[in-house]
Amino acid sequence: MLSPAPEEPLLLAELKPGRPHQFDWKSSCETWSVAFSPDGSWFAWSQGHCIVKLIPWPLEEQFIPKGFEAKSRSRKNDTKGRGSPKEKTLDCGQIVWGLAFSPWPSPPSRKLWARHHPQVPDVSCLILATGLNDGQIKIWEVQTGLLLLNLSGHQDVVRDLSFTPSGSLILVSASRDKTLRIWDLNKHGKQIQVLSGHLQWVYCCSISPDCSMLCSAAGEKSVFLWSMRSYTLIRKLEGHQSSVVSCDFSPDSALLVTASYDTNVIMWDPYTGERLRSLHHTQLNPPMDDSDVHISSLRSVCFSPEGLYLATVADDRLLRIWALELKTPIAFAPMTNGLCCTFFPHGGVIATGTRDGHVQFWTAPRVLSSLKHLCRKALRSFLTTYQVLALPIPKKMKEFLTYRTF
């Protein structure tokens, strides 16, 4: 299932912002968020100073690893139909904290486009949402760089954003005002729900790929799980010893990972609330005193697209790659001031953002999933843990299907 000896991540490319003369370069330069479009045809980079860069993917040939190809049918069609897509610069007017692409192509998004561009009917529309420092959310059309909507409601920084993977154009936002808000972009960006309950800033939100659950992480030791059907709290997950700052679901929705300042990633069964495993981030070169007790504090965690690996970024200047079945990292890469990470949706590349406004692209393990894992992934995409446990199958098979074998 896993490659026997994965290579250390190699730095493929590093992009650095130009220095804007109208700003103090030492402030607001962080890359708080990076994102690939679900089809792999675009990359969004919050490069600091209120600017988001939209970059067609893949990058120029000299930056692409041997054998790597962007498996994007939509991108090829786009190139034939409209000419090669060009890099866009979005001036958001405020510091950008959160980024999220909509699924694409999405039939409902054509309606949104038609409302704002009646002269250009029936155009499929890839959307980028940006969460801003003043609590606003700006919605952009990627192909043109045009601003479509401005969503108001939050009273403080919009730290994170997440679209439902189904393509329904439901957007969830997480804010320092201690709330999450649900928006329907098919209804002119109407706010349809406010989720309250967190006592601290909400850092992160993630929607399960089956669109049934929403996870939110705030500056608290517990994580909240919400129903995406009723918008009610399902349960709190408790186990961390410090603030939880990042979370992500596995591609089959069967696992949830949370990352904390306590230097641990916890892997959960979101259906039962059971804690399955902890991944502790140990410093490679521990300090001689206690001055850097929080140096391994985590900043970001994400699943690989096939669900067999995790990537984490911590304050100890390391990007780590973890295999699902192992308790120690299988690979490391040195990176300074890392803040966020995400996998390319077709695998093979990890993008990371830094406090300096840089974005880096690293090689990621490429793996041919075993038939066992593919079957598990397919089954868990529509079966909950309880439904698996109710099946008339051997106990060992149930343990494998519910990720209890490691």
PDB file of N, CA and C in Angstrom, residues 270-359:
ATOM      1  N   PRO A 270     -14.995  10.588  13.487  1.00  0.00           N
ATOM      2  CA  PRO A 270     -15.977  11.659  13.711  1.00  0.00           C
ATOM      3  C   PRO A 270     -17.384  11.151  14.023  1.00  0.00           C
ATOM      4  N   TYR A 271     -17.668   9.915  13.633  1.00  0.00           N
ATOM      5  CA  TYR A 271     -19.011   9.379  13.876  1.00  0.00           C
ATOM      6  C   TYR A 271     -19.207   8.957  15.330  1.00  0.00           C
ATOM      7  N   THR A 272     -18.157   8.405  15.947  1.00  0.00           N
ATOM      8  CA  THR A 272     -18.272   7.922  17.317  1.00  0.00           C
ATOM      9  C   THR A 272     -17.619   8.862  18.325  1.00  0.00           C
ATOM     10  N   GLY A 273     -16.756   9.751  17.843  1.00  0.00           N
ATOM     11  CA  GLY A 273     -16.010  10.621  18.730  1.00  0.00           C
ATOM     12  C   GLY A 273     -14.803   9.946  19.353  1.00  0.00           C
ATOM     13  N   GLU A 274     -14.475   8.742  18.892  1.00  0.00           N
ATOM     14  CA  GLU A 274     -13.366   7.981  19.465  1.00  0.00           C
ATOM     15  C   GLU A 274     -12.024   8.516  18.972  1.00  0.00           C
ATOM     16  N   ARG A 275     -11.102   8.609  19.902  1.00  0.00           N
ATOM     17  CA  ARG A 275      -9.733   9.032  19.578  1.00  0.00           C
ATOM     18  C   ARG A 275      -8.940   7.805  19.131  1.00  0.00           C
ATOM     19  N   LEU A 276      -8.501   7.793  17.892  1.00  0.00           N
ATOM     20  CA  LEU A 276      -7.861   6.609  17.327  1.00  0.00           C
ATOM     21  C   LEU A 276      -6.349   6.613  17.475  1.00  0.00           C
ATOM     22  N   ARG A 277      -5.733   7.790  17.391  1.00  0.00           N
ATOM     23  CA  ARG A 277      -4.272   7.850  17.400  1.00  0.00           C
ATOM     24  C   ARG A 277      -3.810   9.284  17.641  1.00  0.00           C
ATOM     25  N   SER A 278      -2.634   9.424  18.225  1.00  0.00           N
ATOM     26  CA  SER A 278      -1.986  10.728  18.375  1.00  0.00           C
ATOM     27  C   SER A 278      -0.631  10.699  17.694  1.00  0.00           C
ATOM     28  N   LEU A 279      -0.320  11.758  16.994  1.00  0.00           N
ATOM     29  CA  LEU A 279       0.978  11.901  16.332  1.00  0.00           C
ATOM     30  C   LEU A 279       1.718  13.045  17.009  1.00  0.00           C
ATOM     31  N   HIS A 280       2.756  12.694  17.751  1.00  0.00           N
ATOM     32  CA  HIS A 280       3.483  13.705  18.521  1.00  0.00           C
ATOM     33  C   HIS A 280       4.645  14.264  17.712  1.00  0.00           C
ATOM     34  N   HIS A 281       4.778  15.594  17.735  1.00  0.00           N
ATOM     35  CA  HIS A 281       5.842  16.266  16.988  1.00  0.00           C
ATOM     36  C   HIS A 281       7.023  16.518  17.916  1.00  0.00           C
ATOM     37  N   THR A 282       8.011  15.661  17.809  1.00  0.00           N
ATOM     38  CA  THR A 282       9.212  15.753  18.623  1.00  0.00           C
ATOM     39  C   THR A 282      10.284  16.527  17.865  1.00  0.00           C
ATOM     40  N   GLN A 283      10.956  17.417  18.558  1.00  0.00           N
ATOM     41  CA  GLN A 283      12.025  18.183  17.924  1.00  0.00           C
ATOM     42  C   GLN A 283      13.181  17.269  17.565  1.00  0.00           C
ATOM     43  N   LEU A 284      13.730  17.505  16.376  1.00  0.00           N
ATOM     44  CA  LEU A 284      14.887  16.712  15.956  1.00  0.00           C
ATOM     45  C   LEU A 284      16.123  17.055  16.774  1.00  0.00           C
ATOM     46  N   ASN A 285      16.250  18.351  17.132  1.00  0.00           N
ATOM     47  CA  ASN A 285      17.382  18.800  17.950  1.00  0.00           C
ATOM     48  C   ASN A 285      16.836  19.576  19.143  1.00  0.00           C
ATOM     49  N   PRO A 286      16.457  18.882  20.219  1.00  0.00           N
ATOM     50  CA  PRO A 286      15.850  19.544  21.372  1.00  0.00           C
ATOM     51  C   PRO A 286      16.780  20.588  21.976  1.00  0.00           C
ATOM     52  N   PRO A 287      16.198  21.717  22.477  1.00  0.00           N
ATOM     53  CA  PRO A 287      17.027  22.749  23.115  1.00  0.00           C
ATOM     54  C   PRO A 287      17.560  22.262  24.461  1.00  0.00           C
ATOM     55  N   MET A 288      18.601  22.914  24.953  1.00  0.00           N
ATOM     56  CA  MET A 288      19.217  22.519  26.206  1.00  0.00           C
ATOM     57  C   MET A 288      18.403  22.983  27.410  1.00  0.00           C
ATOM     58  N   ASP A 289      17.560  24.023  27.227  1.00  0.00           N
ATOM     59  CA  ASP A 289      16.730  24.521  28.327  1.00  0.00           C
ATOM     60  C   ASP A 289      15.274  24.499  27.904  1.00  0.00           C
ATOM     61  N   ASP A 290      14.420  25.148  28.693  1.00  0.00           N
ATOM     62  CA  ASP A 290      12.984  25.163  28.409  1.00  0.00           C
ATOM     63  C   ASP A 290      12.538  26.422  27.686  1.00  0.00           C
ATOM     64  N   SER A 291      13.479  27.158  27.104  1.00  0.00           N
ATOM     65  CA  SER A 291      13.139  28.440  26.499  1.00  0.00           C
ATOM     66  C   SER A 291      12.256  28.288  25.274  1.00  0.00           C
ATOM     67  N   ASP A 292      12.358  27.166  24.579  1.00  0.00           N
ATOM     68  CA  ASP A 292      11.585  26.967  23.359  1.00  0.00           C
ATOM     69  C   ASP A 292      10.569  25.842  23.541  1.00  0.00           C
ATOM     70  N   VAL A 293       9.823  25.920  24.645  1.00  0.00           N
ATOM     71  CA  VAL A 293       8.911  24.833  24.974  1.00  0.00           C
ATOM     72  C   VAL A 293       7.814  24.668  23.930  1.00  0.00           C
ATOM     73  N   HIS A 294       7.469  25.746  23.226  1.00  0.00           N
ATOM     74  CA  HIS A 294       6.392  25.682  22.240  1.00  0.00           C
ATOM     75  C   HIS A 294       6.915  25.675  20.800  1.00  0.00           C
ATOM     76  N   ILE A 295       8.175  25.321  20.617  1.00  0.00           N
ATOM     77  CA  ILE A 295       8.769  25.432  19.291  1.00  0.00           C
ATOM     78  C   ILE A 295       8.157  24.445  18.301  1.00  0.00           C
ATOM     79  N   SER A 296       7.551  23.367  18.788  1.00  0.00           N
ATOM     80  CA  SER A 296       6.914  22.401  17.897  1.00  0.00           C
ATOM     81  C   SER A 296       5.405  22.611  17.784  1.00  0.00           C
ATOM     82  N   SER A 297       4.922  23.772  18.216  1.00  0.00           N
ATOM     83  CA  SER A 297       3.502  24.078  18.077  1.00  0.00           C
ATOM     84  C   SER A 297       3.084  23.932  16.625  1.00  0.00           C
ATOM     85  N   LEU A 298       1.948  23.299  16.404  1.00  0.00           N
ATOM     86  CA  LEU A 298       1.495  23.037  15.044  1.00  0.00           C
ATOM     87  C   LEU A 298       0.746  24.220  14.454  1.00  0.00           C
ATOM     88  N   ARG A 299       0.843  24.356  13.149  1.00  0.00           N
ATOM     89  CA  ARG A 299       0.149  25.424  12.429  1.00  0.00           C
ATOM     90  C   ARG A 299      -0.889  24.888  11.461  1.00  0.00           C
ATOM     91  N   SER A 300      -0.621  23.714  10.870  1.00  0.00           N
ATOM     92  CA  SER A 300      -1.521  23.237   9.819  1.00  0.00           C
ATOM     93  C   SER A 300      -1.386  21.732   9.651  1.00  0.00           C
ATOM     94  N   VAL A 301      -2.503  21.088   9.283  1.00  0.00           N
ATOM     95  CA  VAL A 301      -2.511  19.660   8.973  1.00  0.00           C
ATOM     96  C   VAL A 301      -3.445  19.428   7.799  1.00  0.00           C
ATOM     97  N   CYS A 302      -3.100  18.484   6.915  1.00  0.00           N
ATOM     98  CA  CYS A 302      -3.985  18.172   5.795  1.00  0.00           C
ATOM     99  C   CYS A 302      -3.769  16.735   5.327  1.00  0.00           C
ATOM    100  N   PHE A 303      -4.838  16.138   4.797  1.00  0.00           N
ATOM    101  CA  PHE A 303      -4.789  14.795   4.223  1.00  0.00           C
ATOM    102  C   PHE A 303      -4.339  14.857   2.772  1.00  0.00           C
ATOM    103  N   SER A 304      -3.651  13.808   2.336  1.00  0.00           N
ATOM    104  CA  SER A 304      -3.355  13.648   0.910  1.00  0.00           C
ATOM    105  C   SER A 304      -4.628  13.204   0.189  1.00  0.00           C
ATOM    106  N   PRO A 305      -4.703  13.411  -1.122  1.00  0.00           N
ATOM    107  CA  PRO A 305      -5.964  13.132  -1.839  1.00  0.00           C
ATOM    108  C   PRO A 305      -6.386  11.679  -1.850  1.00  0.00           C
ATOM    109  N   GLU A 306      -5.438  10.731  -1.727  1.00  0.00           N
ATOM    110  CA  GLU A 306      -5.842   9.325  -1.694  1.00  0.00           C
ATOM    111  C   GLU A 306      -6.097   8.846  -0.268  1.00  0.00           C
ATOM    112  N   GLY A 307      -5.763   9.686   0.721  1.00  0.00           N
ATOM    113  CA  GLY A 307      -6.078   9.374   2.104  1.00  0.00           C
ATOM    114  C   GLY A 307      -5.074   8.505   2.823  1.00  0.00           C
ATOM    115  N   LEU A 308      -3.862   8.365   2.296  1.00  0.00           N
ATOM    116  CA  LEU A 308      -2.861   7.511   2.921  1.00  0.00           C
ATOM    117  C   LEU A 308      -1.767   8.281   3.654  1.00  0.00           C
ATOM    118  N   TYR A 309      -1.715   9.597   3.466  1.00  0.00           N
ATOM    119  CA  TYR A 309      -0.678  10.412   4.086  1.00  0.00           C
ATOM    120  C   TYR A 309      -1.276  11.664   4.714  1.00  0.00           C
ATOM    121  N   LEU A 310      -0.508  12.229   5.661  1.00  0.00           N
ATOM    122  CA  LEU A 310      -0.801  13.535   6.241  1.00  0.00           C
ATOM    123  C   LEU A 310       0.422  14.419   6.063  1.00  0.00           C
ATOM    124  N   ALA A 311       0.177  15.719   5.941  1.00  0.00           N
ATOM    125  CA  ALA A 311       1.271  16.694   5.984  1.00  0.00           C
ATOM    126  C   ALA A 311       1.000  17.641   7.147  1.00  0.00           C
ATOM    127  N   THR A 312       2.067  18.001   7.876  1.00  0.00           N
ATOM    128  CA  THR A 312       1.938  18.953   8.970  1.00  0.00           C
ATOM    129  C   THR A 312       3.027  20.008   8.882  1.00  0.00           C
ATOM    130  N   VAL A 313       2.685  21.218   9.319  1.00  0.00           N
ATOM    131  CA  VAL A 313       3.641  22.321   9.412  1.00  0.00           C
ATOM    132  C   VAL A 313       3.674  22.769  10.866  1.00  0.00           C
ATOM    133  N   ALA A 314       4.885  22.895  11.420  1.00  0.00           N
ATOM    134  CA  ALA A 314       5.045  23.275  12.821  1.00  0.00           C
ATOM    135  C   ALA A 314       6.052  24.409  12.943  1.00  0.00           C
ATOM    136  N   ASP A 315       6.101  24.985  14.152  1.00  0.00           N
ATOM    137  CA  ASP A 315       6.993  26.116  14.393  1.00  0.00           C
ATOM    138  C   ASP A 315       8.460  25.714  14.531  1.00  0.00           C
ATOM    139  N   ASP A 316       8.745  24.424  14.454  1.00  0.00           N
ATOM    140  CA  ASP A 316      10.146  23.991  14.544  1.00  0.00           C
ATOM    141  C   ASP A 316      10.829  23.979  13.175  1.00  0.00           C
ATOM    142  N   ARG A 317      10.209  24.672  12.202  1.00  0.00           N
ATOM    143  CA  ARG A 317      10.793  24.856  10.870  1.00  0.00           C
ATOM    144  C   ARG A 317      10.877  23.567  10.066  1.00  0.00           C
ATOM    145  N   LEU A 318       9.866  22.716  10.248  1.00  0.00           N
ATOM    146  CA  LEU A 318       9.838  21.465   9.497  1.00  0.00           C
ATOM    147  C   LEU A 318       8.465  21.214   8.898  1.00  0.00           C
ATOM    148  N   LEU A 319       8.482  20.744   7.656  1.00  0.00           N
ATOM    149  CA  LEU A 319       7.321  20.125   7.030  1.00  0.00           C
ATOM    150  C   LEU A 319       7.483  18.626   7.219  1.00  0.00           C
ATOM    151  N   ARG A 320       6.469  17.983   7.791  1.00  0.00           N
ATOM    152  CA  ARG A 320       6.528  16.544   8.021  1.00  0.00           C
ATOM    153  C   ARG A 320       5.492  15.819   7.171  1.00  0.00           C
ATOM    154  N   ILE A 321       5.869  14.642   6.683  1.00  0.00           N
ATOM    155  CA  ILE A 321       4.948  13.750   5.991  1.00  0.00           C
ATOM    156  C   ILE A 321       4.759  12.509   6.851  1.00  0.00           C
ATOM    157  N   TRP A 322       3.506  12.134   7.074  1.00  0.00           N
ATOM    158  CA  TRP A 322       3.167  10.975   7.897  1.00  0.00           C
ATOM    159  C   TRP A 322       2.394   9.958   7.075  1.00  0.00           C
ATOM    160  N   ALA A 323       2.707   8.685   7.264  1.00  0.00           N
ATOM    161  CA  ALA A 323       1.894   7.619   6.678  1.00  0.00           C
ATOM    162  C   ALA A 323       0.800   7.253   7.672  1.00  0.00           C
ATOM    163  N   LEU A 324      -0.367   6.916   7.154  1.00  0.00           N
ATOM    164  CA  LEU A 324      -1.533   6.699   7.997  1.00  0.00           C
ATOM    165  C   LEU A 324      -1.301   5.628   9.061  1.00  0.00           C
ATOM    166  N   GLU A 325      -0.560   4.582   8.718  1.00  0.00           N
ATOM    167  CA  GLU A 325      -0.394   3.452   9.635  1.00  0.00           C
ATOM    168  C   GLU A 325       0.751   3.619  10.627  1.00  0.00           C
ATOM    169  N   LEU A 326       1.563   4.663  10.474  1.00  0.00           N
ATOM    170  CA  LEU A 326       2.767   4.796  11.290  1.00  0.00           C
ATOM    171  C   LEU A 326       2.659   5.960  12.274  1.00  0.00           C
ATOM    172  N   LYS A 327       3.355   5.841  13.400  1.00  0.00           N
ATOM    173  CA  LYS A 327       3.284   6.858  14.446  1.00  0.00           C
ATOM    174  C   LYS A 327       4.403   7.880  14.377  1.00  0.00           C
ATOM    175  N   THR A 328       5.351   7.667  13.478  1.00  0.00           N
ATOM    176  CA  THR A 328       6.450   8.618  13.311  1.00  0.00           C
ATOM    177  C   THR A 328       6.486   9.086  11.862  1.00  0.00           C
ATOM    178  N   PRO A 329       6.999  10.288  11.602  1.00  0.00           N
ATOM    179  CA  PRO A 329       7.033  10.800  10.234  1.00  0.00           C
ATOM    180  C   PRO A 329       7.896   9.932   9.327  1.00  0.00           C
ATOM    181  N   ILE A 330       7.514   9.857   8.063  1.00  0.00           N
ATOM    182  CA  ILE A 330       8.313   9.106   7.095  1.00  0.00           C
ATOM    183  C   ILE A 330       9.249  10.017   6.320  1.00  0.00           C
ATOM    184  N   ALA A 331       9.028  11.342   6.403  1.00  0.00           N
ATOM    185  CA  ALA A 331       9.882  12.279   5.665  1.00  0.00           C
ATOM    186  C   ALA A 331       9.785  13.665   6.292  1.00  0.00           C
ATOM    187  N   PHE A 332      10.869  14.441   6.130  1.00  0.00           N
ATOM    188  CA  PHE A 332      10.944  15.802   6.644  1.00  0.00           C
ATOM    189  C   PHE A 332      11.453  16.721   5.532  1.00  0.00           C
ATOM    190  N   ALA A 333      11.091  17.997   5.633  1.00  0.00           N
ATOM    191  CA  ALA A 333      11.696  19.013   4.766  1.00  0.00           C
ATOM    192  C   ALA A 333      11.860  20.279   5.585  1.00  0.00           C
ATOM    193  N   PRO A 334      13.008  20.939   5.483  1.00  0.00           N
ATOM    194  CA  PRO A 334      13.218  22.176   6.243  1.00  0.00           C
ATOM    195  C   PRO A 334      12.461  23.348   5.614  1.00  0.00           C
ATOM    196  N   MET A 335      11.691  24.054   6.416  1.00  0.00           N
ATOM    197  CA  MET A 335      11.029  25.260   5.933  1.00  0.00           C
ATOM    198  C   MET A 335      10.945  26.260   7.082  1.00  0.00           C
ATOM    199  N   THR A 336      11.109  27.511   6.782  1.00  0.00           N
ATOM    200  CA  THR A 336      11.161  28.549   7.809  1.00  0.00           C
ATOM    201  C   THR A 336       9.841  29.304   7.865  1.00  0.00           C
ATOM    202  N   ASN A 337       9.346  29.507   9.074  1.00  0.00           N
ATOM    203  CA  ASN A 337       8.155  30.329   9.302  1.00  0.00           C
ATOM    204  C   ASN A 337       6.918  29.815   8.572  1.00  0.00           C
ATOM    205  N   GLY A 338       6.735  28.503   8.550  1.00  0.00           N
ATOM    206  CA  GLY A 338       5.576  27.927   7.871  1.00  0.00           C
ATOM    207  C   GLY A 338       4.273  28.224   8.584  1.00  0.00           C
ATOM    208  N   LEU A 339       3.218  28.461   7.800  1.00  0.00           N
ATOM    209  CA  LEU A 339       1.902  28.767   8.362  1.00  0.00           C
ATOM    210  C   LEU A 339       0.801  27.826   7.880  1.00  0.00           C
ATOM    211  N   CYS A 340       0.907  27.318   6.655  1.00  0.00           N
ATOM    212  CA  CYS A 340      -0.193  26.531   6.102  1.00  0.00           C
ATOM    213  C   CYS A 340       0.344  25.541   5.074  1.00  0.00           C
ATOM    214  N   CYS A 341      -0.454  24.500   4.799  1.00  0.00           N
ATOM    215  CA  CYS A 341      -0.065  23.516   3.796  1.00  0.00           C
ATOM    216  C   CYS A 341      -1.304  22.914   3.160  1.00  0.00           C
ATOM    217  N   THR A 342      -1.150  22.466   1.927  1.00  0.00           N
ATOM    218  CA  THR A 342      -2.241  21.776   1.238  1.00  0.00           C
ATOM    219  C   THR A 342      -1.656  20.902   0.138  1.00  0.00           C
ATOM    220  N   PHE A 343      -2.310  19.774  -0.143  1.00  0.00           N
ATOM    221  CA  PHE A 343      -1.891  18.877  -1.219  1.00  0.00           C
ATOM    222  C   PHE A 343      -2.529  19.296  -2.539  1.00  0.00           C
ATOM    223  N   PHE A 344      -1.794  19.075  -3.627  1.00  0.00           N
ATOM    224  CA  PHE A 344      -2.382  19.164  -4.959  1.00  0.00           C
ATOM    225  C   PHE A 344      -3.450  18.077  -5.068  1.00  0.00           C
ATOM    226  N   PRO A 345      -4.638  18.375  -5.620  1.00  0.00           N
ATOM    227  CA  PRO A 345      -5.754  17.409  -5.585  1.00  0.00           C
ATOM    228  C   PRO A 345      -5.509  16.104  -6.309  1.00  0.00           C
ATOM    229  N   HIS A 346      -4.511  16.043  -7.187  1.00  0.00           N
ATOM    230  CA  HIS A 346      -4.190  14.785  -7.859  1.00  0.00           C
ATOM    231  C   HIS A 346      -2.903  14.160  -7.319  1.00  0.00           C
ATOM    232  N   GLY A 347      -2.378  14.703  -6.218  1.00  0.00           N
ATOM    233  CA  GLY A 347      -1.217  14.117  -5.567  1.00  0.00           C
ATOM    234  C   GLY A 347       0.102  14.548  -6.174  1.00  0.00           C
ATOM    235  N   GLY A 348       1.179  14.218  -5.465  1.00  0.00           N
ATOM    236  CA  GLY A 348       2.523  14.462  -5.981  1.00  0.00           C
ATOM    237  C   GLY A 348       3.147  15.771  -5.581  1.00  0.00           C
ATOM    238  N   VAL A 349       2.348  16.734  -5.080  1.00  0.00           N
ATOM    239  CA  VAL A 349       2.864  18.061  -4.735  1.00  0.00           C
ATOM    240  C   VAL A 349       2.174  18.555  -3.462  1.00  0.00           C
ATOM    241  N   ILE A 350       2.957  19.214  -2.595  1.00  0.00           N
ATOM    242  CA  ILE A 350       2.428  19.918  -1.430  1.00  0.00           C
ATOM    243  C   ILE A 350       2.812  21.383  -1.561  1.00  0.00           C
ATOM    244  N   ALA A 351       1.851  22.277  -1.312  1.00  0.00           N
ATOM    245  CA  ALA A 351       2.124  23.712  -1.287  1.00  0.00           C
ATOM    246  C   ALA A 351       2.120  24.188   0.159  1.00  0.00           C
ATOM    247  N   THR A 352       3.081  25.044   0.503  1.00  0.00           N
ATOM    248  CA  THR A 352       3.154  25.610   1.852  1.00  0.00           C
ATOM    249  C   THR A 352       3.286  27.121   1.761  1.00  0.00           C
ATOM    250  N   GLY A 353       2.716  27.821   2.743  1.00  0.00           N
ATOM    251  CA  GLY A 353       2.816  29.268   2.822  1.00  0.00           C
ATOM    252  C   GLY A 353       3.582  29.670   4.064  1.00  0.00           C
ATOM    253  N   THR A 354       4.248  30.841   4.019  1.00  0.00           N
ATOM    254  CA  THR A 354       5.115  31.255   5.126  1.00  0.00           C
ATOM    255  C   THR A 354       4.778  32.662   5.612  1.00  0.00           C
ATOM    256  N   ARG A 355       5.334  33.006   6.762  1.00  0.00           N
ATOM    257  CA  ARG A 355       5.156  34.347   7.330  1.00  0.00           C
ATOM    258  C   ARG A 355       5.784  35.434   6.465  1.00  0.00           C
ATOM    259  N   ASP A 356       6.695  35.059   5.596  1.00  0.00           N
ATOM    260  CA  ASP A 356       7.378  36.030   4.744  1.00  0.00           C
ATOM    261  C   ASP A 356       6.612  36.327   3.461  1.00  0.00           C
ATOM    262  N   GLY A 357       5.441  35.714   3.302  1.00  0.00           N
ATOM    263  CA  GLY A 357       4.668  35.924   2.087  1.00  0.00           C
ATOM    264  C   GLY A 357       5.068  35.026   0.941  1.00  0.00           C
ATOM    265  N   HIS A 358       5.922  34.030   1.215  1.00  0.00           N
ATOM    266  CA  HIS A 358       6.375  33.115   0.168  1.00  0.00           C
ATOM    267  C   HIS A 358       5.444  31.904   0.089  1.00  0.00           C
ATOM    268  N   VAL A 359       5.444  31.251  -1.066  1.00  0.00           N
ATOM    269  CA  VAL A 359       4.789  29.952  -1.203  1.00  0.00           C
ATOM    270  C   VAL A 359       5.808  28.997  -1.813  1.00  0.00           C
TER     271      VAL A 359
END
